[in-house]
Amino acid sequence: MSYEKVSKYMSLILRHHPETIGISLDEHGWADVEELIAGIARTNEFSREILEEIVRTDAKQRYAFNADKTKIRASQGHSIPVDLELKAVEPPEMLWHGTAEKYVASIEQTGLRPGSRRYVHLSRDRETARTVGSRHGRPVIYRVKSGEMYRKGFRFYCSENGVWLTILVPPEYLQKENA
């Protein structure tokens, strides 16, 4: 199995279904590294070296080790309840969200909602949003008036890998742009 496929499998385990390999996450989303390695190694070639290479080279920096590398977690994107211990911070004046064209009608009516995730994911730059939106078809990009939202009392968090998170973005804070 390629590193990319193993990384996607790790994402499934650490964000959504740790029970897939018989492990559990603590309240902050941390998994025991040795248990993760043993669980994945039951069906795939997998070792600590492979795990460290995936974490080190992942372009989106999806995973983080604790200080002594005995625990690992996904940086964001969980559908299961975990407290990532994120601190609310003031966002930049504008953030970006990339999506597929098929979601535009819903977004125009209800805004951005987390769906099966715990937070809406926002990007610091337009190009990242376009790349994200391209994963599901023809991309559509929204400029998010995050500074205005913040001043109106909305909370924002920035994950370890730089993804901006918020509970929802109402339609009045969105401006659709050409991809």
Tab-separated table of N, CA and C in Angstrom:
chain	number	residue	atom	x	y	z
A	1	MET	N	0.852	-1.186	0.000
A	1	MET	CA	0.000	0.000	0.000
A	1	MET	C	0.894	1.244	0.000
A	2	SER	N	0.525	2.226	-0.807
A	2	SER	CA	1.316	3.457	-0.894
A	2	SER	C	1.183	4.271	0.390
A	3	TYR	N	2.154	5.155	0.603
A	3	TYR	CA	2.095	6.038	1.774
A	3	TYR	C	0.832	6.887	1.745
A	4	GLU	N	0.427	7.316	0.540
A	4	GLU	CA	-0.785	8.135	0.425
A	4	GLU	C	-2.018	7.364	0.896
A	5	LYS	N	-2.113	6.110	0.509
A	5	LYS	CA	-3.261	5.291	0.926
A	5	LYS	C	-3.214	5.019	2.430
A	6	VAL	N	-2.029	4.768	2.964
A	6	VAL	CA	-1.901	4.541	4.405
A	6	VAL	C	-2.263	5.825	5.158
A	7	SER	N	-1.859	6.966	4.630
A	7	SER	CA	-2.185	8.237	5.265
A	7	SER	C	-3.700	8.448	5.297
A	8	LYS	N	-4.384	8.132	4.205
A	8	LYS	CA	-5.853	8.252	4.178
A	8	LYS	C	-6.488	7.286	5.173
A	9	TYR	N	-5.929	6.100	5.284
A	9	TYR	CA	-6.428	5.121	6.252
A	9	TYR	C	-6.216	5.640	7.674
A	10	MET	N	-5.050	6.238	7.947
A	10	MET	CA	-4.793	6.844	9.259
A	10	MET	C	-5.793	7.957	9.545
A	11	SER	N	-6.118	8.737	8.529
A	11	SER	CA	-7.083	9.817	8.680
A	11	SER	C	-8.446	9.252	9.090
A	12	LEU	N	-8.861	8.194	8.429
A	12	LEU	CA	-10.121	7.533	8.795
A	12	LEU	C	-10.086	7.089	10.259
A	13	ILE	N	-8.989	6.484	10.663
A	13	ILE	CA	-8.850	5.970	12.032
A	13	ILE	C	-8.817	7.107	13.047
A	14	LEU	N	-7.961	8.111	12.824
A	14	LEU	CA	-7.720	9.150	13.828
A	14	LEU	C	-8.782	10.253	13.840
A	15	ARG	N	-9.612	10.334	12.789
A	15	ARG	CA	-10.636	11.377	12.750
A	15	ARG	C	-12.050	10.831	12.922
A	16	HIS	N	-12.255	9.576	12.537
A	16	HIS	CA	-13.630	9.090	12.464
A	16	HIS	C	-13.887	7.731	13.122
A	17	HIS	N	-13.011	6.756	12.870
A	17	HIS	CA	-13.303	5.386	13.298
A	17	HIS	C	-12.092	4.663	13.879
A	18	PRO	N	-11.650	5.040	15.083
A	18	PRO	CA	-10.509	4.324	15.671
A	18	PRO	C	-10.814	2.845	15.918
A	19	GLU	N	-12.082	2.535	16.088
A	19	GLU	CA	-12.469	1.137	16.344
A	19	GLU	C	-12.167	0.235	15.155
A	20	THR	N	-11.943	0.819	13.977
A	20	THR	CA	-11.612	0.044	12.783
A	20	THR	C	-10.435	-0.887	13.040
A	21	ILE	N	-9.472	-0.421	13.841
A	21	ILE	CA	-8.305	-1.268	14.150
A	21	ILE	C	-8.247	-1.610	15.645
A	22	GLY	N	-9.355	-1.391	16.336
A	22	GLY	CA	-9.430	-1.793	17.740
A	22	GLY	C	-8.709	-0.887	18.713
A	23	ILE	N	-8.574	0.406	18.378
A	23	ILE	CA	-7.956	1.331	19.324
A	23	ILE	C	-8.986	2.370	19.756
A	24	SER	N	-8.628	3.175	20.730
A	24	SER	CA	-9.494	4.275	21.143
A	24	SER	C	-8.644	5.541	21.246
A	25	LEU	N	-9.330	6.668	21.181
A	25	LEU	CA	-8.687	7.969	21.335
A	25	LEU	C	-9.041	8.507	22.706
A	26	ASP	N	-8.139	9.277	23.299
A	26	ASP	CA	-8.499	9.912	24.568
A	26	ASP	C	-9.367	11.136	24.276
A	27	GLU	N	-9.760	11.856	25.303
A	27	GLU	CA	-10.689	12.978	25.133
A	27	GLU	C	-10.140	14.109	24.274
A	28	HIS	N	-8.826	14.110	24.063
A	28	HIS	CA	-8.200	15.144	23.244
A	28	HIS	C	-7.802	14.625	21.855
A	29	GLY	N	-8.258	13.437	21.521
A	29	GLY	CA	-8.002	12.875	20.198
A	29	GLY	C	-6.700	12.125	20.047
A	30	TRP	N	-5.960	11.950	21.138
A	30	TRP	CA	-4.670	11.260	21.066
A	30	TRP	C	-4.845	9.747	21.043
A	31	ALA	N	-4.055	9.095	20.203
A	31	ALA	CA	-3.980	7.633	20.145
A	31	ALA	C	-2.573	7.213	20.545
A	32	ASP	N	-2.464	6.057	21.157
A	32	ASP	CA	-1.168	5.493	21.488
A	32	ASP	C	-0.478	5.076	20.185
A	33	VAL	N	0.753	5.536	19.964
A	33	VAL	CA	1.474	5.275	18.722
A	33	VAL	C	1.684	3.780	18.508
A	34	GLU	N	2.099	3.059	19.547
A	34	GLU	CA	2.357	1.621	19.396
A	34	GLU	C	1.080	0.860	19.031
A	35	GLU	N	-0.051	1.256	19.624
A	35	GLU	CA	-1.334	0.611	19.294
A	35	GLU	C	-1.735	0.916	17.853
A	36	LEU	N	-1.516	2.151	17.415
A	36	LEU	CA	-1.831	2.518	16.033
A	36	LEU	C	-0.978	1.701	15.062
A	37	ILE	N	0.315	1.626	15.325
A	37	ILE	CA	1.212	0.870	14.449
A	37	ILE	C	0.787	-0.602	14.394
A	38	ALA	N	0.544	-1.195	15.540
A	38	ALA	CA	0.152	-2.608	15.583
A	38	ALA	C	-1.171	-2.830	14.852
A	39	GLY	N	-2.119	-1.912	15.032
A	39	GLY	CA	-3.423	-2.061	14.383
A	39	GLY	C	-3.336	-1.968	12.872
A	40	ILE	N	-2.590	-1.007	12.376
A	40	ILE	CA	-2.452	-0.857	10.919
A	40	ILE	C	-1.609	-1.991	10.348
A	41	ALA	N	-0.588	-2.432	11.079
A	41	ALA	CA	0.320	-3.485	10.599
A	41	ALA	C	-0.367	-4.843	10.460
A	42	ARG	N	-1.538	-4.996	11.073
A	42	ARG	CA	-2.259	-6.270	10.908
A	42	ARG	C	-2.675	-6.504	9.457
A	43	THR	N	-2.906	-5.433	8.699
A	43	THR	CA	-3.376	-5.592	7.321
A	43	THR	C	-2.498	-4.889	6.281
A	44	ASN	N	-1.506	-4.129	6.721
A	44	ASN	CA	-0.646	-3.371	5.801
A	44	ASN	C	0.789	-3.409	6.305
A	45	GLU	N	1.725	-3.239	5.382
A	45	GLU	CA	3.105	-3.072	5.818
A	45	GLU	C	3.192	-1.712	6.495
A	46	PHE	N	3.564	-1.701	7.773
A	46	PHE	CA	3.555	-0.457	8.537
A	46	PHE	C	4.508	-0.571	9.708
A	47	SER	N	5.242	0.516	9.970
A	47	SER	CA	6.219	0.541	11.056
A	47	SER	C	6.317	1.968	11.585
A	48	ARG	N	7.074	2.138	12.653
A	48	ARG	CA	7.299	3.483	13.198
A	48	ARG	C	7.982	4.370	12.153
A	49	GLU	N	8.907	3.813	11.392
A	49	GLU	CA	9.607	4.588	10.378
A	49	GLU	C	8.635	5.109	9.319
A	50	ILE	N	7.723	4.242	8.889
A	50	ILE	CA	6.722	4.653	7.896
A	50	ILE	C	5.811	5.723	8.491
A	51	LEU	N	5.382	5.517	9.725
A	51	LEU	CA	4.524	6.505	10.388
A	51	LEU	C	5.224	7.862	10.464
A	52	GLU	N	6.464	7.873	10.915
A	52	GLU	CA	7.189	9.139	11.042
A	52	GLU	C	7.395	9.811	9.688
A	53	GLU	N	7.612	9.021	8.654
A	53	GLU	CA	7.765	9.577	7.300
A	53	GLU	C	6.442	10.195	6.827
A	54	ILE	N	5.336	9.530	7.073
A	54	ILE	CA	4.030	10.071	6.679
A	54	ILE	C	3.760	11.381	7.407
A	55	VAL	N	3.992	11.412	8.703
A	55	VAL	CA	3.754	12.636	9.479
A	55	VAL	C	4.679	13.757	8.994
A	56	ARG	N	5.928	13.441	8.764
A	56	ARG	CA	6.915	14.448	8.360
A	56	ARG	C	6.636	15.021	6.980
A	57	THR	N	6.167	14.179	6.041
A	57	THR	CA	6.035	14.614	4.653
A	57	THR	C	4.616	14.977	4.242
A	58	ASP	N	3.648	14.815	5.100
A	58	ASP	CA	2.262	15.116	4.733
A	58	ASP	C	2.127	16.602	4.397
A	59	ALA	N	1.753	16.896	3.171
A	59	ALA	CA	1.682	18.285	2.700
A	59	ALA	C	0.716	19.126	3.526
A	60	LYS	N	-0.345	18.511	4.017
A	60	LYS	CA	-1.334	19.257	4.796
A	60	LYS	C	-1.063	19.204	6.299
A	61	GLN	N	0.013	18.518	6.683
A	61	GLN	CA	0.350	18.378	8.109
A	61	GLN	C	-0.870	17.959	8.921
A	62	ARG	N	-1.521	16.871	8.468
A	62	ARG	CA	-2.756	16.387	9.091
A	62	ARG	C	-2.554	15.808	10.487
A	63	TYR	N	-1.330	15.389	10.803
A	63	TYR	CA	-1.088	14.658	12.042
A	63	TYR	C	-0.048	15.361	12.901
A	64	ALA	N	-0.177	15.133	14.214
A	64	ALA	CA	0.792	15.709	15.151
A	64	ALA	C	1.134	14.677	16.208
A	65	PHE	N	2.410	14.606	16.564
A	65	PHE	CA	2.865	13.789	17.681
A	65	PHE	C	2.860	14.643	18.941
A	66	ASN	N	2.765	13.988	20.100
A	66	ASN	CA	3.021	14.720	21.343
A	66	ASN	C	4.544	14.877	21.469
A	67	ALA	N	5.000	15.524	22.532
A	67	ALA	CA	6.422	15.868	22.679
A	67	ALA	C	7.353	14.661	22.617
A	68	ASP	N	6.967	13.531	23.228
A	68	ASP	CA	7.871	12.370	23.237
A	68	ASP	C	7.504	11.308	22.186
A	69	LYS	N	6.606	11.663	21.272
A	69	LYS	CA	6.189	10.801	20.161
A	69	LYS	C	5.593	9.467	20.605
A	70	THR	N	4.970	9.460	21.771
A	70	THR	CA	4.273	8.241	22.214
A	70	THR	C	2.799	8.293	21.830
A	71	LYS	N	2.310	9.487	21.456
A	71	LYS	CA	0.919	9.662	21.067
A	71	LYS	C	0.859	10.457	19.769
A	72	ILE	N	-0.236	10.234	19.030
A	72	ILE	CA	-0.454	10.921	17.757
A	72	ILE	C	-1.932	11.258	17.651
A	73	ARG	N	-2.224	12.353	16.921
A	73	ARG	CA	-3.624	12.686	16.649
A	73	ARG	C	-3.727	13.418	15.320
A	74	ALA	N	-4.947	13.449	14.807
A	74	ALA	CA	-5.243	14.268	13.637
A	74	ALA	C	-5.367	15.710	14.112
A	75	SER	N	-4.895	16.645	13.309
A	75	SER	CA	-4.897	18.048	13.707
A	75	SER	C	-6.281	18.681	13.683
A	76	GLN	N	-7.176	18.194	12.830
A	76	GLN	CA	-8.561	18.657	12.777
A	76	GLN	C	-9.337	17.728	11.866
A	77	GLY	N	-10.641	17.996	11.727
A	77	GLY	CA	-11.469	17.225	10.802
A	77	GLY	C	-12.205	16.060	11.427
A	78	HIS	N	-12.265	16.001	12.734
A	78	HIS	CA	-12.916	14.888	13.427
A	78	HIS	C	-14.434	14.910	13.268
A	79	SER	N	-15.004	13.734	13.141
A	79	SER	CA	-16.464	13.608	13.208
A	79	SER	C	-16.861	13.061	14.578
A	80	ILE	N	-15.891	12.622	15.339
A	80	ILE	CA	-16.157	12.119	16.689
A	80	ILE	C	-15.809	13.216	17.696
A	81	PRO	N	-16.480	13.228	18.841
A	81	PRO	CA	-16.235	14.319	19.798
A	81	PRO	C	-14.873	14.222	20.476
A	82	VAL	N	-14.018	15.164	20.163
A	82	VAL	CA	-12.719	15.298	20.832
A	82	VAL	C	-12.476	16.777	21.102
A	83	ASP	N	-11.739	17.059	22.138
A	83	ASP	CA	-11.360	18.426	22.477
A	83	ASP	C	-9.899	18.600	22.086
A	84	LEU	N	-9.656	19.301	20.986
A	84	LEU	CA	-8.284	19.485	20.510
A	84	LEU	C	-7.538	20.567	21.287
A	85	GLU	N	-8.161	21.081	22.335
A	85	GLU	CA	-7.540	22.080	23.208
A	85	GLU	C	-7.144	23.339	22.426
A	86	LEU	N	-7.969	23.695	21.455
A	86	LEU	CA	-7.698	24.881	20.658
A	86	LEU	C	-8.116	26.130	21.415
A	87	LYS	N	-7.347	27.164	21.285
A	87	LYS	CA	-7.645	28.454	21.905
A	87	LYS	C	-8.300	29.352	20.860
A	88	ALA	N	-9.362	30.048	21.268
A	88	ALA	CA	-10.007	30.997	20.366
A	88	ALA	C	-9.027	32.136	20.085
A	89	VAL	N	-8.907	32.501	18.803
A	89	VAL	CA	-7.994	33.566	18.394
A	89	VAL	C	-8.679	34.453	17.363
A	90	GLU	N	-8.191	35.683	17.255
A	90	GLU	CA	-8.720	36.601	16.251
A	90	GLU	C	-8.225	36.181	14.875
A	91	PRO	N	-9.138	36.014	13.922
A	91	PRO	CA	-8.722	35.590	12.582
A	91	PRO	C	-8.274	36.772	11.730
A	92	PRO	N	-7.681	36.499	10.586
A	92	PRO	CA	-7.421	37.573	9.623
A	92	PRO	C	-8.762	38.177	9.184
A	93	GLU	N	-8.724	39.323	8.586
A	93	GLU	CA	-9.950	40.002	8.147
A	93	GLU	C	-10.736	39.148	7.152
A	94	MET	N	-10.024	38.435	6.276
A	94	MET	CA	-10.660	37.557	5.289
A	94	MET	C	-10.048	36.170	5.356
A	95	LEU	N	-10.903	35.171	5.255
A	95	LEU	CA	-10.476	33.786	5.082
A	95	LEU	C	-11.189	33.267	3.842
A	96	TRP	N	-10.875	32.038	3.452
A	96	TRP	CA	-11.402	31.487	2.204
A	96	TRP	C	-11.939	30.084	2.431
A	97	HIS	N	-12.920	29.723	1.613
A	97	HIS	CA	-13.467	28.365	1.662
A	97	HIS	C	-13.654	27.874	0.238
A	98	GLY	N	-13.107	26.711	-0.050
A	98	GLY	CA	-13.271	26.100	-1.365
A	98	GLY	C	-14.237	24.947	-1.281
A	99	THR	N	-15.111	24.853	-2.249
A	99	THR	CA	-16.097	23.783	-2.274
A	99	THR	C	-16.371	23.413	-3.727
A	100	ALA	N	-17.227	22.441	-3.928
A	100	ALA	CA	-17.603	22.031	-5.278
A	100	ALA	C	-18.892	22.738	-5.689
A	101	GLU	N	-19.048	22.901	-6.975
A	101	GLU	CA	-20.207	23.593	-7.543
A	101	GLU	C	-21.534	22.996	-7.065
A	102	LYS	N	-21.562	21.693	-6.864
A	102	LYS	CA	-22.820	21.037	-6.480
A	102	LYS	C	-23.336	21.471	-5.106
A	103	TYR	N	-22.497	22.115	-4.280
A	103	TYR	CA	-22.924	22.536	-2.946
A	103	TYR	C	-23.366	24.000	-2.871
A	104	VAL	N	-23.240	24.733	-3.965
A	104	VAL	CA	-23.489	26.175	-3.960
A	104	VAL	C	-24.912	26.520	-3.515
A	105	ALA	N	-25.929	25.860	-4.043
A	105	ALA	CA	-27.316	26.194	-3.700
A	105	ALA	C	-27.547	26.090	-2.202
A	106	SER	N	-27.060	25.040	-1.592
A	106	SER	CA	-27.215	24.847	-0.146
A	106	SER	C	-26.466	25.926	0.632
A	107	ILE	N	-25.242	26.214	0.214
A	107	ILE	CA	-24.428	27.224	0.902
A	107	ILE	C	-25.093	28.591	0.796
A	108	GLU	N	-25.636	28.915	-0.363
A	108	GLU	CA	-26.291	30.212	-0.549
A	108	GLU	C	-27.482	30.369	0.398
A	109	GLN	N	-28.140	29.271	0.731
A	109	GLN	CA	-29.312	29.328	1.617
A	109	GLN	C	-28.949	29.266	3.095
A	110	THR	N	-28.059	28.347	3.460
A	110	THR	CA	-27.809	28.109	4.885
A	110	THR	C	-26.411	28.492	5.357
A	111	GLY	N	-25.548	28.899	4.437
A	111	GLY	CA	-24.181	29.222	4.806
A	111	GLY	C	-23.318	27.975	4.869
A	112	LEU	N	-22.153	28.121	5.463
A	112	LEU	CA	-21.236	26.987	5.620
A	112	LEU	C	-21.518	26.307	6.943
A	113	ARG	N	-21.744	25.021	6.891
A	113	ARG	CA	-22.017	24.203	8.075
A	113	ARG	C	-20.997	23.070	8.112
A	114	PRO	N	-20.696	22.549	9.303
A	114	PRO	CA	-19.652	21.519	9.386
A	114	PRO	C	-20.036	20.160	8.833
A	115	GLY	N	-21.305	19.917	8.574
A	115	GLY	CA	-21.709	18.599	8.084
A	115	GLY	C	-21.380	17.539	9.112
A	116	SER	N	-20.645	16.519	8.708
A	116	SER	CA	-20.304	15.436	9.638
A	116	SER	C	-19.106	15.785	10.516
A	117	ARG	N	-18.447	16.889	10.221
A	117	ARG	CA	-17.301	17.315	11.025
A	117	ARG	C	-17.767	18.188	12.183
A	118	ARG	N	-16.855	18.564	13.021
A	118	ARG	CA	-17.188	19.403	14.163
A	118	ARG	C	-17.081	20.886	13.841
A	119	TYR	N	-16.293	21.250	12.822
A	119	TYR	CA	-16.079	22.644	12.463
A	119	TYR	C	-16.097	22.822	10.949
A	120	VAL	N	-16.370	24.041	10.520
A	120	VAL	CA	-16.170	24.451	9.145
A	120	VAL	C	-14.678	24.740	8.995
A	121	HIS	N	-14.086	24.269	7.914
A	121	HIS	CA	-12.659	24.469	7.658
A	121	HIS	C	-12.470	25.631	6.693
A	122	LEU	N	-11.599	26.550	7.055
A	122	LEU	CA	-11.323	27.733	6.241
A	122	LEU	C	-9.824	27.840	5.986
A	123	SER	N	-9.484	28.445	4.860
A	123	SER	CA	-8.087	28.594	4.470
A	123	SER	C	-7.645	30.040	4.603
A	124	ARG	N	-6.363	30.228	4.849
A	124	ARG	CA	-5.793	31.571	4.957
A	124	ARG	C	-5.657	32.224	3.577
A	125	ASP	N	-5.558	31.395	2.517
A	125	ASP	CA	-5.350	31.972	1.185
A	125	ASP	C	-6.287	31.350	0.161
A	126	ARG	N	-6.494	32.091	-0.893
A	126	ARG	CA	-7.423	31.722	-1.956
A	126	ARG	C	-6.974	30.453	-2.690
A	127	GLU	N	-5.691	30.317	-2.940
A	127	GLU	CA	-5.186	29.174	-3.703
A	127	GLU	C	-5.424	27.861	-2.966
A	128	THR	N	-5.217	27.850	-1.659
A	128	THR	CA	-5.494	26.634	-0.883
A	128	THR	C	-6.970	26.293	-0.969
A	129	ALA	N	-7.836	27.305	-0.871
A	129	ALA	CA	-9.282	27.074	-0.975
A	129	ALA	C	-9.639	26.492	-2.342
A	130	ARG	N	-9.012	26.998	-3.394
A	130	ARG	CA	-9.279	26.468	-4.731
A	130	ARG	C	-8.857	25.001	-4.828
A	131	THR	N	-7.708	24.682	-4.274
A	131	THR	CA	-7.225	23.299	-4.280
A	131	THR	C	-8.193	22.390	-3.528
A	132	VAL	N	-8.655	22.828	-2.367
A	132	VAL	CA	-9.612	22.050	-1.576
A	132	VAL	C	-10.897	21.846	-2.365
A	133	GLY	N	-11.410	22.903	-2.961
A	133	GLY	CA	-12.645	22.815	-3.731
A	133	GLY	C	-12.530	21.898	-4.934
A	134	SER	N	-11.346	21.792	-5.503
A	134	SER	CA	-11.116	20.962	-6.689
A	134	SER	C	-11.220	19.476	-6.409
A	135	ARG	N	-11.137	19.090	-5.157
A	135	ARG	CA	-11.190	17.657	-4.825
A	135	ARG	C	-12.546	17.042	-5.122
A	136	HIS	N	-13.589	17.847	-5.220
A	136	HIS	CA	-14.947	17.311	-5.365
A	136	HIS	C	-15.635	17.770	-6.640
A	137	GLY	N	-14.864	18.156	-7.652
A	137	GLY	CA	-15.452	18.627	-8.902
A	137	GLY	C	-14.965	20.030	-9.214
A	138	ARG	N	-15.749	20.733	-10.021
A	138	ARG	CA	-15.384	22.109	-10.391
A	138	ARG	C	-15.430	22.984	-9.142
A	139	PRO	N	-14.322	23.687	-8.834
A	139	PRO	CA	-14.274	24.431	-7.580
A	139	PRO	C	-15.051	25.745	-7.603
A	140	VAL	N	-15.574	26.082	-6.450
A	140	VAL	CA	-16.189	27.380	-6.196
A	140	VAL	C	-15.515	27.912	-4.941
A	141	ILE	N	-15.162	29.183	-4.963
A	141	ILE	CA	-14.452	29.777	-3.835
A	141	ILE	C	-15.316	30.850	-3.184
A	142	TYR	N	-15.348	30.819	-1.881
A	142	TYR	CA	-16.036	31.847	-1.107
A	142	TYR	C	-15.026	32.630	-0.289
A	143	ARG	N	-15.162	33.949	-0.335
A	143	ARG	CA	-14.411	34.823	0.558
A	143	ARG	C	-15.265	34.912	1.825
A	144	VAL	N	-14.651	34.681	2.968
A	144	VAL	CA	-15.352	34.702	4.257
A	144	VAL	C	-14.960	35.968	5.006
A	145	LYS	N	-15.950	36.738	5.389
A	145	LYS	CA	-15.719	37.986	6.130
A	145	LYS	C	-15.472	37.651	7.605
A	146	SER	N	-14.343	37.022	7.843
A	146	SER	CA	-14.029	36.490	9.172
A	146	SER	C	-13.800	37.589	10.209
A	147	GLY	N	-13.197	38.685	9.814
A	147	GLY	CA	-12.983	39.786	10.757
A	147	GLY	C	-14.300	40.347	11.252
A	148	GLU	N	-15.228	40.544	10.341
A	148	GLU	CA	-16.556	41.038	10.706
A	148	GLU	C	-17.272	40.024	11.611
A	149	MET	N	-17.175	38.751	11.256
A	149	MET	CA	-17.786	37.705	12.088
A	149	MET	C	-17.226	37.751	13.509
A	150	TYR	N	-15.903	37.867	13.597
A	150	TYR	CA	-15.242	37.890	14.898
A	150	TYR	C	-15.749	39.061	15.742
A	151	ARG	N	-15.853	40.231	15.111
A	151	ARG	CA	-16.336	41.408	15.841
A	151	ARG	C	-17.797	41.260	16.277
A	152	LYS	N	-18.540	40.390	15.600
A	152	LYS	CA	-19.937	40.137	15.972
A	152	LYS	C	-20.056	38.989	16.986
A	153	GLY	N	-18.930	38.445	17.434
A	153	GLY	CA	-18.967	37.435	18.488
A	153	GLY	C	-18.715	36.001	18.068
A	154	PHE	N	-18.475	35.744	16.791
A	154	PHE	CA	-18.162	34.385	16.351
A	154	PHE	C	-16.749	34.035	16.807
A	155	ARG	N	-16.554	32.767	17.154
A	155	ARG	CA	-15.241	32.308	17.623
A	155	ARG	C	-14.518	31.571	16.509
A	156	PHE	N	-13.227	31.789	16.454
A	156	PHE	CA	-12.370	31.140	15.476
A	156	PHE	C	-11.211	30.475	16.197
A	157	TYR	N	-10.739	29.390	15.591
A	157	TYR	CA	-9.617	28.632	16.124
A	157	TYR	C	-8.680	28.351	14.963
A	158	CYS	N	-7.404	28.240	15.260
A	158	CYS	CA	-6.434	27.883	14.234
A	158	CYS	C	-5.761	26.583	14.680
A	159	SER	N	-5.928	25.535	13.878
A	159	SER	CA	-5.354	24.238	14.233
A	159	SER	C	-3.839	24.267	14.090
A	160	GLU	N	-3.196	23.224	14.598
A	160	GLU	CA	-1.732	23.141	14.566
A	160	GLU	C	-1.162	23.282	13.161
A	161	ASN	N	-1.922	22.857	12.155
A	161	ASN	CA	-1.413	22.915	10.788
A	161	ASN	C	-1.927	24.118	10.006
A	162	GLY	N	-2.496	25.114	10.704
A	162	GLY	CA	-2.861	26.365	10.061
A	162	GLY	C	-4.233	26.424	9.434
A	163	VAL	N	-5.052	25.398	9.620
A	163	VAL	CA	-6.420	25.437	9.118
A	163	VAL	C	-7.266	26.216	10.119
A	164	TRP	N	-8.049	27.171	9.607
A	164	TRP	CA	-8.927	27.963	10.466
A	164	TRP	C	-10.250	27.244	10.628
A	165	LEU	N	-10.776	27.254	11.841
A	165	LEU	CA	-11.994	26.522	12.173
A	165	LEU	C	-13.004	27.443	12.838
A	166	THR	N	-14.275	27.242	12.534
A	166	THR	CA	-15.363	27.933	13.212
A	166	THR	C	-16.587	27.028	13.146
A	167	ILE	N	-17.568	27.293	13.995
A	167	ILE	CA	-18.738	26.421	14.066
A	167	ILE	C	-19.611	26.535	12.819
A	168	LEU	N	-19.806	27.750	12.305
A	168	LEU	CA	-20.613	27.951	11.103
A	168	LEU	C	-20.317	29.326	10.528
A	169	VAL	N	-20.667	29.485	9.256
A	169	VAL	CA	-20.539	30.785	8.597
A	169	VAL	C	-21.887	31.087	7.940
A	170	PRO	N	-22.672	32.017	8.514
A	170	PRO	CA	-23.954	32.386	7.907
A	170	PRO	C	-23.755	32.992	6.515
A	171	PRO	N	-24.762	32.878	5.639
A	171	PRO	CA	-24.618	33.348	4.255
A	171	PRO	C	-24.237	34.816	4.122
A	172	GLU	N	-24.653	35.658	5.047
A	172	GLU	CA	-24.362	37.090	4.910
A	172	GLU	C	-22.869	37.417	5.061
A	173	TYR	N	-22.063	36.452	5.500
A	173	TYR	CA	-20.615	36.668	5.653
A	173	TYR	C	-19.825	36.027	4.505
A	174	LEU	N	-20.529	35.604	3.461
A	174	LEU	CA	-19.893	34.927	2.337
A	174	LEU	C	-19.999	35.759	1.064
A	175	GLN	N	-18.947	35.708	0.277
A	175	GLN	CA	-18.945	36.352	-1.039
A	175	GLN	C	-18.366	35.356	-2.024
A	176	LYS	N	-19.194	34.899	-2.961
A	176	LYS	CA	-18.755	33.908	-3.948
A	176	LYS	C	-17.853	34.577	-4.977
A	177	GLU	N	-16.783	33.868	-5.347
A	177	GLU	CA	-15.832	34.374	-6.330
A	177	GLU	C	-15.641	33.345	-7.429
A	178	ASN	N	-15.127	33.779	-8.548
A	178	ASN	CA	-14.797	32.851	-9.628
A	178	ASN	C	-13.524	32.109	-9.252
A	179	ALA	N	-13.532	30.802	-9.498
A	179	ALA	CA	-12.351	29.990	-9.209
A	179	ALA	C	-11.329	30.227	-10.288
